[in-house]
């Protein structure tokens, strides 16, 4: 098996011209350098150096091997630089979030990461929670923010904050400013998260309750789409109130008070513990700084 030490010996003997000069540069004895070259030459049928001349001249095979050795040493140096980089930062960072994070504080998070780690290639993804958790477990993504903790043995999940959920609709439906009964609420169309959404289990007692027969149901995994539908007067919906405050301020949505309470939605950051741990802890701190929970 070839080693980095053998590659170093070959490269520096070839470039400095003598075994003695290479040994001095590598802070080794000349016999150690000669031994490494001999071990390397043992893998080939012809010598790598022409030992008939005073200077260590490469043979044709030696030149071919030395070119490859130079590339190997460059790649090894790149790996060393990555290992020494600030907080073990990778060159490529795959970050996954749900749609709610994507259209709220994800842009600021990406900007802060870019400012702190210039030159890093950021690859953000917006997916459903179930898809993010699966991709993280399979090492197809590095870091996720979603409303569910991972139970994978190699994954760390930390609570980031919780979001208050609220019933909302367009003011023209006339449901604001008073307590709305279940009977009155069900006279309207419900705009609700579909089965792939993490909110679905939270809303099970509403959606799958035979005593709550809404006029009709529209399903979507996209909260922004549900907000837009509700803002156009097409029904009632459940949304994170803080994230859609602008809609309320603009008069496009209003919060409804009902006897059907919705529990808060808790978000987590999750990442694998087997690589770049320090860097991922730093990203977690950035999430805590920019999140609007």
Coordinates of C-alpha atoms in Angstrom, one line a residue:
X1 CA 0.0 0.0 0.0
X2 CA 1.3 3.5 -0.9
X3 CA 1.7 6.0 1.9
X4 CA 1.9 9.8 2.1
X5 CA 5.4 9.6 3.5
X6 CA 6.6 7.6 0.5
X7 CA 5.0 10.3 -1.8
X8 CA 6.7 13.0 0.1
X9 CA 10.1 11.3 -0.1
X10 CA 9.7 10.8 -3.9
X11 CA 8.6 14.3 -4.5
X12 CA 11.3 16.1 -2.6
X13 CA 14.1 13.9 -3.8
X14 CA 13.0 14.6 -7.3
X15 CA 12.6 18.3 -6.8
X16 CA 15.7 18.9 -4.6
X17 CA 18.0 16.6 -6.6
X18 CA 19.5 14.5 -3.9
X19 CA 18.5 12.1 -1.1
X20 CA 20.5 14.2 1.3
X21 CA 18.8 17.5 0.5
X22 CA 15.3 15.8 0.7
X23 CA 16.3 14.3 4.1
X24 CA 17.4 17.7 5.4
X25 CA 14.1 19.3 4.2
X26 CA 11.9 16.6 5.7
X27 CA 14.0 16.6 8.9
X28 CA 14.7 12.9 8.5
X29 CA 17.9 10.8 8.2
X30 CA 19.0 10.0 4.7
X31 CA 18.6 6.3 5.4
X32 CA 14.9 6.9 6.3
X33 CA 14.3 8.7 2.9
X34 CA 16.2 5.9 1.1
X35 CA 14.0 3.3 2.8
X36 CA 10.8 5.0 1.9
X37 CA 11.9 5.3 -1.7
X38 CA 12.9 1.6 -1.7
X39 CA 9.5 0.7 -0.3
X40 CA 7.8 2.7 -3.0
X41 CA 9.9 1.3 -5.8
X42 CA 9.0 -2.2 -4.6
X43 CA 5.6 -1.8 -6.1
X44 CA 7.0 -1.3 -9.6
X45 CA 8.9 -3.5 -12.0
X46 CA 11.4 -0.7 -12.9
X47 CA 13.4 1.8 -10.7
X48 CA 12.0 5.2 -10.1
X49 CA 15.5 6.9 -10.1
X50 CA 18.5 6.5 -12.3
X51 CA 21.2 5.9 -9.8
X52 CA 24.0 6.0 -12.3
X53 CA 24.2 9.8 -12.2
X54 CA 25.4 11.9 -9.3
X55 CA 22.0 13.7 -9.1
X56 CA 18.8 11.7 -8.4
X57 CA 17.2 11.7 -11.8
X58 CA 13.8 10.2 -12.4
X59 CA 13.3 7.4 -14.9
X60 CA 10.3 7.6 -17.2
X61 CA 8.3 5.5 -14.7
X62 CA 9.5 7.8 -12.0
X63 CA 8.3 10.9 -13.7
X64 CA 4.8 9.3 -14.2
X65 CA 4.7 8.3 -10.5
X66 CA 6.0 11.7 -9.3
X67 CA 3.3 13.6 -11.2
X68 CA 0.7 11.5 -9.5
X69 CA 2.5 11.8 -6.1
X70 CA 2.4 15.6 -6.5
X71 CA -1.4 15.5 -7.0
X72 CA -1.8 13.3 -4.0
X73 CA 0.2 15.6 -1.8
X74 CA -1.8 18.6 -3.0
X75 CA -5.1 16.8 -2.1
X76 CA -3.6 15.8 1.3
X77 CA -2.7 19.4 2.0
X78 CA -6.3 20.4 1.1
X79 CA -7.6 17.9 3.6
X80 CA -5.2 19.3 6.2
X81 CA -6.5 22.8 5.6
X82 CA -10.1 21.7 6.0
X83 CA -9.2 20.0 9.3
X84 CA -7.5 23.2 10.5
X85 CA -10.3 25.5 9.2
X86 CA -12.3 27.6 11.6
X87 CA -14.5 25.4 13.8
X88 CA -13.9 22.6 11.3
X89 CA -16.1 24.3 8.7
X90 CA -16.7 22.3 5.6
X91 CA -16.4 23.6 2.1
X92 CA -19.9 22.5 1.3
X93 CA -22.8 22.9 3.7
X94 CA -26.2 21.3 3.1
X95 CA -28.9 22.9 5.2
X96 CA -32.5 21.8 5.2
X97 CA -35.6 23.7 6.6
X98 CA -39.3 23.6 6.3
X99 CA -41.2 26.2 4.3
X100 CA -42.1 28.2 7.4
X101 CA -38.4 28.9 8.1
X102 CA -37.6 29.4 4.4
X103 CA -39.8 32.4 4.1
X104 CA -39.0 33.9 7.5
X105 CA -35.5 33.9 8.9
X106 CA -33.6 31.5 6.5
X107 CA -32.2 34.4 4.3
X108 CA -30.7 36.1 7.4
X109 CA -29.2 32.8 8.6
X110 CA -27.6 32.1 5.2
X111 CA -26.2 35.6 5.1
X112 CA -24.6 35.2 8.5
X113 CA -23.1 31.9 7.6
X114 CA -21.7 33.4 4.4
X115 CA -20.2 36.3 6.3
X116 CA -18.6 34.1 8.9
X117 CA -17.4 31.4 6.4
X118 CA -16.6 33.1 3.1
X119 CA -16.0 30.7 0.3
X120 CA -18.3 28.1 1.7
X121 CA -20.8 26.6 -0.8
X122 CA -24.2 26.8 0.8
X123 CA -26.9 24.3 -0.4
X124 CA -30.2 25.1 1.2
X125 CA -33.2 22.8 0.8
X126 CA -36.8 23.3 1.6
X127 CA -38.6 20.0 2.3
X128 CA -41.3 18.4 4.5
X129 CA -40.2 17.4 8.0
X130 CA -40.3 13.7 7.3
X131 CA -38.1 14.1 4.2
X132 CA -35.6 16.2 6.2
X133 CA -35.3 13.7 9.0
X134 CA -34.8 10.8 6.5
X135 CA -32.1 12.7 4.5
X136 CA -30.3 13.6 7.7
X137 CA -30.3 10.0 8.9
X138 CA -28.8 8.9 5.5
X139 CA -26.1 11.7 5.6
X140 CA -27.6 13.3 2.5
X141 CA -28.0 16.6 4.4
X142 CA -25.9 18.1 7.2
X143 CA -28.2 20.2 9.3
X144 CA -32.0 20.6 9.6
X145 CA -34.5 22.9 11.3
X146 CA -37.9 21.3 11.6
X147 CA -40.8 20.8 14.1
X148 CA -39.7 17.3 15.1
X149 CA -36.7 15.9 17.0
X150 CA -34.7 13.0 15.4
X151 CA -34.3 9.8 17.3
X152 CA -31.4 8.5 15.2
X153 CA -28.5 7.4 17.5
X154 CA -25.9 9.5 15.7
X155 CA -28.1 12.7 15.6
X156 CA -28.2 15.5 18.1
X157 CA -31.6 17.3 18.3
X158 CA -31.9 20.5 20.4
X159 CA -35.0 22.6 21.0
X160 CA -34.9 26.0 19.2
X161 CA -38.2 27.5 20.2
X162 CA -41.9 27.2 19.9
X163 CA -44.5 28.9 17.7
X164 CA -48.0 29.9 18.9
X165 CA -50.6 28.6 16.4
X166 CA -53.9 30.5 15.9
X167 CA -57.1 30.2 13.9
X168 CA -57.3 32.8 11.2
X169 CA -59.5 34.0 8.4
X170 CA -60.3 37.1 6.3
X171 CA -62.2 39.8 8.2
X172 CA -65.0 39.7 5.8
X173 CA -66.1 36.4 7.2
X174 CA -67.2 38.3 10.4
X175 CA -65.6 35.9 12.9
X176 CA -63.3 38.3 14.7
X177 CA -63.8 40.0 18.1
X178 CA -65.8 37.3 19.8
X179 CA -65.6 33.7 20.8
X180 CA -66.7 31.4 17.9
X181 CA -68.5 28.2 18.7
X182 CA -67.5 24.9 17.1
X183 CA -70.9 24.9 15.3
X184 CA -70.3 28.3 13.7
X185 CA -66.7 27.5 12.8
X186 CA -67.7 24.4 10.9
X187 CA -70.1 26.4 8.7
X188 CA -66.9 27.5 6.8
X189 CA -64.4 25.7 4.6
X190 CA -61.3 24.6 6.5
X191 CA -57.9 25.2 4.9
X192 CA -55.6 22.7 6.5
X193 CA -52.3 20.9 6.3
X194 CA -52.3 17.7 4.4
X195 CA -51.2 14.3 5.8
X196 CA -47.5 14.7 5.0
X197 CA -47.3 17.8 7.3
X198 CA -46.0 17.6 10.8
X199 CA -49.0 19.6 11.9
X200 CA -51.4 16.9 10.9
X201 CA -51.1 14.9 14.1
X202 CA -51.6 18.1 16.1
X203 CA -54.8 18.8 14.2
X204 CA -56.1 15.2 14.3
X205 CA -58.8 16.0 16.8
X206 CA -60.0 18.7 14.5
X207 CA -59.6 17.1 11.0
X208 CA -60.6 13.6 11.9
X209 CA -63.3 14.4 14.5
X210 CA -66.7 13.2 13.3
X211 CA -68.4 15.8 15.4
X212 CA -66.6 18.6 13.5
X213 CA -68.0 18.4 10.0
X214 CA -66.7 21.5 8.1
X215 CA -68.4 22.8 5.0
X216 CA -65.5 21.4 3.0
X217 CA -61.8 20.9 3.3
X218 CA -58.8 22.1 1.3
X219 CA -55.4 20.4 2.0
X220 CA -52.0 21.8 1.4
X221 CA -48.5 21.3 2.9
X222 CA -47.5 24.9 2.0
X223 CA -48.4 27.4 4.8
X224 CA -48.0 30.3 2.5
X225 CA -50.5 28.9 0.2
X226 CA -53.0 28.3 3.0
X227 CA -52.4 31.9 4.2
X228 CA -53.1 33.3 0.7
X229 CA -56.3 31.2 0.3
X230 CA -57.5 32.4 3.7
X231 CA -56.6 36.0 2.9
X232 CA -58.8 35.8 -0.1
X233 CA -61.8 34.8 2.0
X234 CA -61.9 31.1 1.0
X235 CA -62.1 29.7 4.5
X236 CA -60.6 29.4 8.0
X237 CA -57.2 28.0 8.7
X238 CA -54.6 27.4 11.4
X239 CA -51.3 29.3 11.1
X240 CA -48.4 30.5 13.2
X241 CA -49.6 33.9 14.3
X242 CA -46.1 35.5 14.6
X243 CA -45.1 34.6 11.1
X244 CA -48.2 35.9 9.5
X245 CA -48.5 39.0 11.6
X246 CA -48.0 41.1 8.4
X247 CA -51.2 39.7 7.0
X248 CA -53.0 40.7 10.1
X249 CA -51.4 44.2 10.1
X250 CA -52.5 44.7 6.5
X251 CA -56.1 43.6 7.3
X252 CA -55.9 40.6 5.1
X253 CA -56.3 38.1 8.0
X254 CA -57.6 38.3 11.5
X255 CA -57.2 36.0 14.5
X256 CA -60.3 34.0 15.5
X257 CA -61.0 33.1 19.1
X258 CA -62.5 29.6 19.4
X259 CA -63.0 26.9 22.0
X260 CA -60.8 24.7 19.9
X261 CA -57.3 25.3 21.3
X262 CA -54.2 24.5 19.2
X263 CA -51.0 23.5 21.0
X264 CA -47.8 25.4 20.2
X265 CA -45.5 24.0 17.5
X266 CA -42.0 23.3 18.8
X267 CA -39.0 23.5 16.5
X268 CA -35.7 21.7 16.7
X269 CA -32.2 21.9 15.1
X270 CA -30.8 18.5 14.3
X271 CA -27.4 17.4 13.0
X272 CA -25.2 14.3 13.0
X273 CA -22.5 14.0 15.7
X274 CA -20.0 12.1 13.6
X275 CA -18.5 15.0 11.7
X276 CA -18.0 18.9 11.8
X277 CA -19.5 19.0 15.3
X278 CA -17.9 22.3 16.3
X279 CA -19.1 24.0 13.1
X280 CA -22.6 22.6 13.5
X281 CA -22.7 23.9 17.1
X282 CA -21.8 27.3 15.8
X283 CA -24.6 27.1 13.2
X284 CA -27.0 26.2 16.0
X285 CA -25.9 29.4 17.8
X286 CA -26.6 31.4 14.7
X287 CA -30.1 29.9 14.4
X288 CA -30.7 30.9 18.0
X289 CA -29.6 34.4 17.2
X290 CA -31.7 35.0 14.1
X291 CA -34.8 32.8 14.8
X292 CA -38.0 34.7 15.3
X293 CA -39.7 32.2 17.6

